PDB file of C-alpha atoms in Angstrom:
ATOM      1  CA  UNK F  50      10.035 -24.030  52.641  1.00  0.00           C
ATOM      2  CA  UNK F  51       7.970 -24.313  49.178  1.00  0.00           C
ATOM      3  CA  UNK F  52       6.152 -27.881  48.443  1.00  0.00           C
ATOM      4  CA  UNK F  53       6.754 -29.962  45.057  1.00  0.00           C
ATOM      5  CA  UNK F  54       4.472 -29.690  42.843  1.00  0.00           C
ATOM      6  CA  UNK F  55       3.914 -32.984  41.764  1.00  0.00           C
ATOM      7  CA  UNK F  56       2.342 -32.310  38.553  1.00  0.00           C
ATOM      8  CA  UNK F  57       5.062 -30.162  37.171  1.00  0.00           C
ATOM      9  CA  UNK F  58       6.933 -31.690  34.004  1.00  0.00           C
ATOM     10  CA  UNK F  59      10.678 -30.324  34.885  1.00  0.00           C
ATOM     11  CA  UNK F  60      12.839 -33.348  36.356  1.00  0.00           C
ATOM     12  CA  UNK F  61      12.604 -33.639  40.064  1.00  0.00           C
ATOM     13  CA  UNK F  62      15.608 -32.329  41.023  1.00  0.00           C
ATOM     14  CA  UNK F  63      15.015 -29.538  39.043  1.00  0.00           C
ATOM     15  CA  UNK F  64      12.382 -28.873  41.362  1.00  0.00           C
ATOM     16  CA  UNK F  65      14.188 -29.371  44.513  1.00  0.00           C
ATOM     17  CA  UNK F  66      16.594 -27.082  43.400  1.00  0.00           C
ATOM     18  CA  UNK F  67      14.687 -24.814  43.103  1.00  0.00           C
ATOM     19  CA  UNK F  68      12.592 -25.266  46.339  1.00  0.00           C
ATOM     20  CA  UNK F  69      16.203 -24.688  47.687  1.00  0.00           C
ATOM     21  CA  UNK F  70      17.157 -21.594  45.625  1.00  0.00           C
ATOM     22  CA  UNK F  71      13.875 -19.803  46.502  1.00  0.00           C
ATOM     23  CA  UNK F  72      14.389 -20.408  50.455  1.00  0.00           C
ATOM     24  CA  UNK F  73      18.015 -19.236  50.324  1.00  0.00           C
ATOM     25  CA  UNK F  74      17.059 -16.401  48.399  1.00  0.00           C
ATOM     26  CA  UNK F  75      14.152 -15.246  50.219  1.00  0.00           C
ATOM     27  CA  UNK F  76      16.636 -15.172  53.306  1.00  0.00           C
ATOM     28  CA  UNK F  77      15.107 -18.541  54.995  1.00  0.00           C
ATOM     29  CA  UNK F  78      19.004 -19.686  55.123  1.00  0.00           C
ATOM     30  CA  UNK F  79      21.102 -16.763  55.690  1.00  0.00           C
ATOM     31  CA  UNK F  80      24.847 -16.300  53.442  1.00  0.00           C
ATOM     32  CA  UNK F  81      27.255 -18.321  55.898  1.00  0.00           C
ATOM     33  CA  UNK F  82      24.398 -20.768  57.250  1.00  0.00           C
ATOM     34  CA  UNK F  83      24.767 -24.343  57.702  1.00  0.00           C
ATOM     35  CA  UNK F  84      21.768 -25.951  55.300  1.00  0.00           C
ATOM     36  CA  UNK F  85      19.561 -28.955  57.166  1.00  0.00           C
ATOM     37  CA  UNK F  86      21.564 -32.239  56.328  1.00  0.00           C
ATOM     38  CA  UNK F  87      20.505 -33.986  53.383  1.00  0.00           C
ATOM     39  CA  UNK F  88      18.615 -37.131  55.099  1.00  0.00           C
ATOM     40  CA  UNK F  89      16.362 -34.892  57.075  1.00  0.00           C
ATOM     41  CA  UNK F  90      15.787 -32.120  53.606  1.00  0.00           C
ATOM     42  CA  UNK F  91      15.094 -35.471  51.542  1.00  0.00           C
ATOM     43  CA  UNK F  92      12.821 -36.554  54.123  1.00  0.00           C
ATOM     44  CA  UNK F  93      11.025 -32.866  54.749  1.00  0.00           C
ATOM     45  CA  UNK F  94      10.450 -32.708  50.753  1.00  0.00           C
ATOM     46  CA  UNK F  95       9.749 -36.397  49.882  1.00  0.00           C
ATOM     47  CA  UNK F  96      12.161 -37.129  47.888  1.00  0.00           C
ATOM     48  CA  UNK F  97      14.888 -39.718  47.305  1.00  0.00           C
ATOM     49  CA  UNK F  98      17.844 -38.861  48.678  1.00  0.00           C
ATOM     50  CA  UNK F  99      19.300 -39.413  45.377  1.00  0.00           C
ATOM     51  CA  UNK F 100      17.295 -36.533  43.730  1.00  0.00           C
ATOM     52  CA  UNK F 101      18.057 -34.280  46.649  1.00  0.00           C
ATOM     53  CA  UNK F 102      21.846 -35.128  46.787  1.00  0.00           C
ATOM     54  CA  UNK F 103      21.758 -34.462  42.886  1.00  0.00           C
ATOM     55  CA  UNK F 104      20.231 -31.051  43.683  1.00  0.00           C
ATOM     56  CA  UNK F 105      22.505 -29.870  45.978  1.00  0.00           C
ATOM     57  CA  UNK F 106      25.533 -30.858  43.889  1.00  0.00           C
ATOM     58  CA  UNK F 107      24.031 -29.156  41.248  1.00  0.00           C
ATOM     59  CA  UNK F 108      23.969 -25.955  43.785  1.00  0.00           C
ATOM     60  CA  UNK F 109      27.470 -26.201  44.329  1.00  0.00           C
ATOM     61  CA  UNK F 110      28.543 -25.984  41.362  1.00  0.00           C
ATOM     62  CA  UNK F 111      26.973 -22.889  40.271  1.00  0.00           C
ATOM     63  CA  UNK F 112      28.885 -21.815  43.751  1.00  0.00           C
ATOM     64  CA  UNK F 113      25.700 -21.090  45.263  1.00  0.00           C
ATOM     65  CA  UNK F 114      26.427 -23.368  48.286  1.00  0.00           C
ATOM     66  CA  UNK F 115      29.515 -24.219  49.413  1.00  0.00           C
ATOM     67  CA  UNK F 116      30.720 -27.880  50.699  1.00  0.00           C
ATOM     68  CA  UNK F 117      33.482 -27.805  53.892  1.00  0.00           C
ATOM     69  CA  UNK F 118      34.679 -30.885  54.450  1.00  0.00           C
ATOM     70  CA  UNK F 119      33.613 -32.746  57.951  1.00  0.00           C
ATOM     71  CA  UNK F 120      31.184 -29.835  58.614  1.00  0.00           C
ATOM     72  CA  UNK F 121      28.544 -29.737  56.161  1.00  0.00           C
ATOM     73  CA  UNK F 122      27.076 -27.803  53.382  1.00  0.00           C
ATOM     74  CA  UNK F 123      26.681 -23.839  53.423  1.00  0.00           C
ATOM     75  CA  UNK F 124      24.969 -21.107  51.756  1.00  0.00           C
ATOM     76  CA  UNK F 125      27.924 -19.318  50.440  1.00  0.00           C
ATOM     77  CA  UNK F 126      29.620 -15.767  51.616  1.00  0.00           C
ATOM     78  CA  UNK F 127      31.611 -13.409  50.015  1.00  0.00           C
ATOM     79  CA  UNK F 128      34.375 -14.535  52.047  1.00  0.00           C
ATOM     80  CA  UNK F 129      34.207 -18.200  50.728  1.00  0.00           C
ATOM     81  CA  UNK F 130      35.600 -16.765  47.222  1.00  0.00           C
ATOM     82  CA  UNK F 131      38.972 -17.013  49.429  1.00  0.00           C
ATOM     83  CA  UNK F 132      39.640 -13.292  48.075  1.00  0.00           C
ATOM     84  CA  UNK F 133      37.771 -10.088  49.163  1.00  0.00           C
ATOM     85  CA  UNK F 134      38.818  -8.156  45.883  1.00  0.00           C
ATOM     86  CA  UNK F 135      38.136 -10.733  43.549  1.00  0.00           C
ATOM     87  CA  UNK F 136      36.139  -8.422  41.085  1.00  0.00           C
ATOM     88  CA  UNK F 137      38.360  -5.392  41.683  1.00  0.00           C
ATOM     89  CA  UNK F 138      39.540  -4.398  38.509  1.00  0.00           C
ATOM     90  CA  UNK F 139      41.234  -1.484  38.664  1.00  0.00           C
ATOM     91  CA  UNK F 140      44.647  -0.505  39.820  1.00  0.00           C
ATOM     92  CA  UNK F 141      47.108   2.206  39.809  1.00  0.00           C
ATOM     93  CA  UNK F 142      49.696   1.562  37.546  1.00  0.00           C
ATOM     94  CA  UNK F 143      52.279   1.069  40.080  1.00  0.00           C
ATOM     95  CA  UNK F 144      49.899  -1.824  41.209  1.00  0.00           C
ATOM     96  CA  UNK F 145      48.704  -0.321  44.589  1.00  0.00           C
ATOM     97  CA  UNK F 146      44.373   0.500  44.569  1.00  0.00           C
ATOM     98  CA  UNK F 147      43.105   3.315  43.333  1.00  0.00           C
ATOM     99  CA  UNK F 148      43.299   6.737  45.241  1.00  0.00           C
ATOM    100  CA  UNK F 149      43.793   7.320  48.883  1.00  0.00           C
ATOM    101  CA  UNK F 150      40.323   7.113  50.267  1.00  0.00           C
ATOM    102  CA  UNK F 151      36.907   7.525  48.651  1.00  0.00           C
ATOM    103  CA  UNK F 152      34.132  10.079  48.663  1.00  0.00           C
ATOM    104  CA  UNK F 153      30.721  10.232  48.408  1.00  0.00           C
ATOM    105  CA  UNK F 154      29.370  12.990  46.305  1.00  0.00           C
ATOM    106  CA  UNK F 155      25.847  11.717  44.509  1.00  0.00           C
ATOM    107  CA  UNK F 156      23.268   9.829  46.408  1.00  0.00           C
ATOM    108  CA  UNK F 157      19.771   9.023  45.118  1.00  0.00           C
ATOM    109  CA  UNK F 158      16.669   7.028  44.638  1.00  0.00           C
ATOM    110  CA  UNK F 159      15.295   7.337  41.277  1.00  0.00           C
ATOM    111  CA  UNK F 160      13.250   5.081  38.774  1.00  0.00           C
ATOM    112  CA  UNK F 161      15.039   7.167  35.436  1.00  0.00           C
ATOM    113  CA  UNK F 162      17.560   5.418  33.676  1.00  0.00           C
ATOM    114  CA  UNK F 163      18.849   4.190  30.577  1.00  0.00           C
ATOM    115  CA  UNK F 164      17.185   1.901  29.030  1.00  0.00           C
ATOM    116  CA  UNK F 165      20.868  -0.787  29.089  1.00  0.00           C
ATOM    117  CA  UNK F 166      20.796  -0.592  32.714  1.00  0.00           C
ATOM    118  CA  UNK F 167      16.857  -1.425  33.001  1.00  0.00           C
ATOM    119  CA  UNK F 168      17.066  -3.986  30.811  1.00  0.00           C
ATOM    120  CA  UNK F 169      20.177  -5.489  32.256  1.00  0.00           C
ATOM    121  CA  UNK F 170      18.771  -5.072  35.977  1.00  0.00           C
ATOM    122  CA  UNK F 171      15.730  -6.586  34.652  1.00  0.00           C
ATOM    123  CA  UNK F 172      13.212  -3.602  36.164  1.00  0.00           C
ATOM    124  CA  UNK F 173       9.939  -3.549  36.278  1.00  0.00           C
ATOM    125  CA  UNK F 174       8.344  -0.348  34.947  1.00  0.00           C
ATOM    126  CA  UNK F 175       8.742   2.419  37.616  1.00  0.00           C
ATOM    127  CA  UNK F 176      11.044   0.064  39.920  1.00  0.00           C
ATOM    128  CA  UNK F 177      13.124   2.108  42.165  1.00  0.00           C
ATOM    129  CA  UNK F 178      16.798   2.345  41.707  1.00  0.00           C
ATOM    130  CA  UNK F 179      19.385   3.690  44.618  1.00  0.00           C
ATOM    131  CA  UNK F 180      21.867   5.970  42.717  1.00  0.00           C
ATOM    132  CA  UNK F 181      25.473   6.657  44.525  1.00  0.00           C
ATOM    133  CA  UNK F 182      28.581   8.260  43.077  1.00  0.00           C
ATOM    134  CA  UNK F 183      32.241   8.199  44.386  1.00  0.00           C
ATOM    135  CA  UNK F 184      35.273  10.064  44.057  1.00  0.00           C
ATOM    136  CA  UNK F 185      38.462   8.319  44.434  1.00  0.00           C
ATOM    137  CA  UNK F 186      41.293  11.179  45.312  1.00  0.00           C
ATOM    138  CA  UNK F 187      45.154  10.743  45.600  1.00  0.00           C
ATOM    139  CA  UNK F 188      46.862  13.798  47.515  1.00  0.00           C
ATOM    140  CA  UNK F 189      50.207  12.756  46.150  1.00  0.00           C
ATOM    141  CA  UNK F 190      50.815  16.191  44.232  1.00  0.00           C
ATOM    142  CA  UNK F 191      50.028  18.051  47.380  1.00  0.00           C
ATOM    143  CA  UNK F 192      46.480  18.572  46.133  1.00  0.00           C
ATOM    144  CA  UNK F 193      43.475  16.313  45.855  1.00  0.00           C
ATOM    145  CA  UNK F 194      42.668  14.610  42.433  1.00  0.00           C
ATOM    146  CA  UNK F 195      40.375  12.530  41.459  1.00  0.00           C
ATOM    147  CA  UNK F 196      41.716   9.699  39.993  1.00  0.00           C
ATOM    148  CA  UNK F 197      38.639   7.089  39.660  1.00  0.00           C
ATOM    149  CA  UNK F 198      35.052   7.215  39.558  1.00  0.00           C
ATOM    150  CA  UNK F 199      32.048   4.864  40.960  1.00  0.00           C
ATOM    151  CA  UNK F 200      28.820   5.326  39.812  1.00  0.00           C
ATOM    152  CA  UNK F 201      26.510   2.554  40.743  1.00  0.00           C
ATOM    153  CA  UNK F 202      22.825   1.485  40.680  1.00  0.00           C
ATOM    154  CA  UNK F 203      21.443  -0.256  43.100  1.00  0.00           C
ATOM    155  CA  UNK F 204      18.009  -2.639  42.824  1.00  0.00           C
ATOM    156  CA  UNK F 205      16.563  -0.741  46.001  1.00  0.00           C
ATOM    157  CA  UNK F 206      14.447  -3.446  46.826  1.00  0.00           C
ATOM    158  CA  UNK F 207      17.557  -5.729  47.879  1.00  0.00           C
ATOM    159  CA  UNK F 208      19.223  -2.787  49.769  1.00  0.00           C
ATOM    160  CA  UNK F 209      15.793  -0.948  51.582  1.00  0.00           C
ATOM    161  CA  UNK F 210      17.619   0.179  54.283  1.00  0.00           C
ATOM    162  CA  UNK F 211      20.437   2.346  52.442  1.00  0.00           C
ATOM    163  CA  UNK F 212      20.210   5.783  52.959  1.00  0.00           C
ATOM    164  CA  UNK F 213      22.804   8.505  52.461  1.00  0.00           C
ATOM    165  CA  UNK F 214      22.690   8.953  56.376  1.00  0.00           C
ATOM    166  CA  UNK F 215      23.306   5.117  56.666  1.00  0.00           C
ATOM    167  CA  UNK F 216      26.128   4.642  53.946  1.00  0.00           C
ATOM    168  CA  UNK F 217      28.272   7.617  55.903  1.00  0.00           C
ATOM    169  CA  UNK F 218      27.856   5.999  59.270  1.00  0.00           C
ATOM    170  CA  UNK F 219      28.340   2.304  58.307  1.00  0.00           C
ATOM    171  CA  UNK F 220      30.802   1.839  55.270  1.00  0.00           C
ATOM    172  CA  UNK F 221      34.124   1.423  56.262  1.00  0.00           C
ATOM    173  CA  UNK F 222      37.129   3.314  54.667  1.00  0.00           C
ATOM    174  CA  UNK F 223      39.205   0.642  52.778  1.00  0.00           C
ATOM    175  CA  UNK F 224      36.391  -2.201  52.539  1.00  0.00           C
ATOM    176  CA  UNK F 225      34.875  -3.005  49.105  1.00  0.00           C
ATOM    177  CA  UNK F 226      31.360  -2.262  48.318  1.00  0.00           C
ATOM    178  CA  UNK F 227      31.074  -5.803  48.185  1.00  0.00           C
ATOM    179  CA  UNK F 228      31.890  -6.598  51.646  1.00  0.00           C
ATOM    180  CA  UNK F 229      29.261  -3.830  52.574  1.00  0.00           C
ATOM    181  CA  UNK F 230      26.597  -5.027  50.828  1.00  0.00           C
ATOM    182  CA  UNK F 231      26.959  -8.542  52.699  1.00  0.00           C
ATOM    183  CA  UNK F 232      27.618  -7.190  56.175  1.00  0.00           C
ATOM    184  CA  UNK F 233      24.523  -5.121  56.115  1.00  0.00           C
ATOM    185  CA  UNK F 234      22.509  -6.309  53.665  1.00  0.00           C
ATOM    186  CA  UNK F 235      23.423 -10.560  53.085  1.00  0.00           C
ATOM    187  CA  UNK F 236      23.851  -9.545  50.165  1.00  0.00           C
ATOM    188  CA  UNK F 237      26.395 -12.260  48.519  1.00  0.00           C
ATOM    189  CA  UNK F 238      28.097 -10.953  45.283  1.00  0.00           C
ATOM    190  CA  UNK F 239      28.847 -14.422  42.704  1.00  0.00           C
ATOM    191  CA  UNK F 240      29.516 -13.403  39.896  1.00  0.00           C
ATOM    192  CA  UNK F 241      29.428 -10.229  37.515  1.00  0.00           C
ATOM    193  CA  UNK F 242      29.280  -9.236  33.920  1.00  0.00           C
ATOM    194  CA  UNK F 243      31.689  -6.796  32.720  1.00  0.00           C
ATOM    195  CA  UNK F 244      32.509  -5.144  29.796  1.00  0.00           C
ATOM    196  CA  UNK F 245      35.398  -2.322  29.262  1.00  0.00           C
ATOM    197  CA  UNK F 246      36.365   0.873  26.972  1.00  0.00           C
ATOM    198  CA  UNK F 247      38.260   4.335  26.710  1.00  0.00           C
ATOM    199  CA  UNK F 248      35.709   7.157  27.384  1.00  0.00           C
ATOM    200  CA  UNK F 249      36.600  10.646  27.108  1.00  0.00           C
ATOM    201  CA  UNK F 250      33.850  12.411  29.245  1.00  0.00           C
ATOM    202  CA  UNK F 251      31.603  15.098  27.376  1.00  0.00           C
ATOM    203  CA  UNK F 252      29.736  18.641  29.207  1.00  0.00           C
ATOM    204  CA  UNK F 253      26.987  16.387  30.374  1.00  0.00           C
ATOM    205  CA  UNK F 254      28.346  13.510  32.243  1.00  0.00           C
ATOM    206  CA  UNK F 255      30.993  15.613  33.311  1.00  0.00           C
ATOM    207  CA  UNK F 256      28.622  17.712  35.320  1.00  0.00           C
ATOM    208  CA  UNK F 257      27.019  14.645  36.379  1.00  0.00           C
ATOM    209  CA  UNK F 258      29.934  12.854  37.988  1.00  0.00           C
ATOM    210  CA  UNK F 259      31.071  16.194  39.319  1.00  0.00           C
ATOM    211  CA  UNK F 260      34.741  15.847  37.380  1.00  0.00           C
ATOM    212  CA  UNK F 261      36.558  18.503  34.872  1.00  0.00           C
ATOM    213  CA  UNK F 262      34.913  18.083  30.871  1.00  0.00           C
ATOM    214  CA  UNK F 263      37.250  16.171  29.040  1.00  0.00           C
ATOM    215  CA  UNK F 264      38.296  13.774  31.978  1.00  0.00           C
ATOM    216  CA  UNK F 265      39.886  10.779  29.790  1.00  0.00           C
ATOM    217  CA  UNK F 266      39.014   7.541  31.168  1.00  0.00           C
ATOM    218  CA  UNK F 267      39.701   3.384  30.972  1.00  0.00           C
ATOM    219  CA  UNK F 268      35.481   2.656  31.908  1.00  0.00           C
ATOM    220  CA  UNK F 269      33.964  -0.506  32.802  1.00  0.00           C
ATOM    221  CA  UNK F 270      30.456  -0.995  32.943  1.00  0.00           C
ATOM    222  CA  UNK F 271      29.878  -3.973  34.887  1.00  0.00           C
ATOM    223  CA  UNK F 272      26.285  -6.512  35.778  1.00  0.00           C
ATOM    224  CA  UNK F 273      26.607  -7.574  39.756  1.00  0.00           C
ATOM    225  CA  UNK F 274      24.739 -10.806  40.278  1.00  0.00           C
ATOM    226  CA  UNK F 275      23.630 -13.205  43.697  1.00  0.00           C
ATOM    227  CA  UNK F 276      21.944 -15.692  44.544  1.00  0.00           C
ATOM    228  CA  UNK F 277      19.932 -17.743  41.407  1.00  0.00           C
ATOM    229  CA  UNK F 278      22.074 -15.324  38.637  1.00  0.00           C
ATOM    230  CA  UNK F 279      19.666 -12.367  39.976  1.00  0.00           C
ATOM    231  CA  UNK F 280      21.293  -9.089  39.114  1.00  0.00           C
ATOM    232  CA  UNK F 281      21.056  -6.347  41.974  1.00  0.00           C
ATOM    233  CA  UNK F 282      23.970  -3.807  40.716  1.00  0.00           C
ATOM    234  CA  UNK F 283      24.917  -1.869  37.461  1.00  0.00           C
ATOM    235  CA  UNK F 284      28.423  -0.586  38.169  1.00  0.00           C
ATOM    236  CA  UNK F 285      30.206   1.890  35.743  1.00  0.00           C
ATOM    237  CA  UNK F 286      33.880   2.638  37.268  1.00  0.00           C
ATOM    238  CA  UNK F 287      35.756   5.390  35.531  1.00  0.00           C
ATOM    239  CA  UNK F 288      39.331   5.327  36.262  1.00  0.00           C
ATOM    240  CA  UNK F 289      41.465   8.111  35.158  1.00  0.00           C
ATOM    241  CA  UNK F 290      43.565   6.342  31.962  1.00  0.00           C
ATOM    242  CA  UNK F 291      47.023   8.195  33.038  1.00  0.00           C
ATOM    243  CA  UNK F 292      47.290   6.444  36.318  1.00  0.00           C
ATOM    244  CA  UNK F 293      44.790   3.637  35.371  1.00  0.00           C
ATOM    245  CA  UNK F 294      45.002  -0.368  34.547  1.00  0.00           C
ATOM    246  CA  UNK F 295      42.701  -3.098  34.459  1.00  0.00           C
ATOM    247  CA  UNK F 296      43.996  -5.920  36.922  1.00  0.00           C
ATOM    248  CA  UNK F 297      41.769  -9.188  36.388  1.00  0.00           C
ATOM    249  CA  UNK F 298      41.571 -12.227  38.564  1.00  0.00           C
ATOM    250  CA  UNK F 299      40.986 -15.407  37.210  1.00  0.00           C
ATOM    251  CA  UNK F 300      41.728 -17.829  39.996  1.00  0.00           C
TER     252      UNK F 300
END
């Protein structure tokens, strides 16, 4: 664990805070781990256990740990949202999730993108993205459609592992990519920025997302963020607008 700096000018518990931040993001205490109690962190950092309890609360409330009663204080999961599909926005419009099953038809590491998605990933010149597209096909017709479309960007520094090879043999049909990411990679999904608009798909991005030209769709372009408000995913889910709704929850 970092040491205070005792000649910084931010408030103490500003500091501790982010002593704390830092080892919970650099995987010190792992999503789901039981923090030291604060007595013995107080102690470690030489501080009152004032500032440190004010630090911690102030942790908790930006849902970055997580309080249980009797047992302690936790880095936070996915799973302490209480709701695995809590940023699942799209549904069929008789309610049910979109499509059947998925499919993974683009997968890529590249450093080219537009500028919005650099700037709201916050790269670096020349930092590596992972690239992934996905199909999401009904068969209700008697033929396979594709109803919704995933395109996502990955900061590949948070998932180094992911490989085409790896997403096949480990993702799990039915689980969100969510879930994935903090199974594999404890990678803990807080909060996201989203934004949403009709898009009627031109020759170009067509051919990119592999779908017919003219493919109307309800978009959302969407900012994933963890630990510390650090953004790791740009998301931009087509669904199809004939069989497409936007289902928010707010809980």
């Amino acid at each position: 664990m970092q040491s205070l700096t005792r000649v910084n000018r931010q408030p103490l518990y500003q500091q501790v805070r982010q002593i704390l931040l830092k080892t919970i993001q650099s995987g010190e205490w792992k999503p789901g781990e039981k923090i030291p109690i604060e007595p013995v962190l107080a102690e470690q950092m030489g501080v009152s256990i004032g500032t440190l309890r004010r630090a911690v609360e102030s942790l908790v409330n930006d849902g970055i740990l997580h309080r249980r009663e009797g047992a302690g204080t936790f880095v936070r999961t996915y799973r302490d949202l209480g709701y695995w599909n809590v940023f699942q926005i799209y549904r069929n419009l008789d309610g049910q999730r979109r499509g059947e099953f998925g499919r993974l038809v683009t997968f890529e590491v590249t450093n080219h993108v537009e500028e919005k998605i650099a700037k709201a990933l916050h790269l670096l010149p020349g930092q590596e993205l992972i690239h992934m597209i996905r199909h999401w096909i009904t068969t209700k017709t008697g033929i396979e459609e594709v109803v919704s479309i995933d395109e996502s960007y990955l900061v590949k520094e948070k998932f180094g592992a992911l490989t085409r090879e790896f997403f096949v043999k480990n993702f799990r049909q039915g689980e969100s990519f969510y879930e994935f990411f903090y199974r594999e990679f404890n990678v803990v999904i807080l909060s996201q920025k989203c934004s949403a608009h009709y898009e009627c798909l031109d020759q170009e991005i067509s051919h990119k997302l592999q779908v017919p030209e003219n493919f109307e769709a309800l978009c959302t372009e969407r900012v994933s963020l963890t630990f510390g408000h650090e953004p790791v995913e740009y998301r931009i889910n087509r669904g199809r607008v004939d069989v497409t709704k936007i289902f928010f929850d707010l809980s």
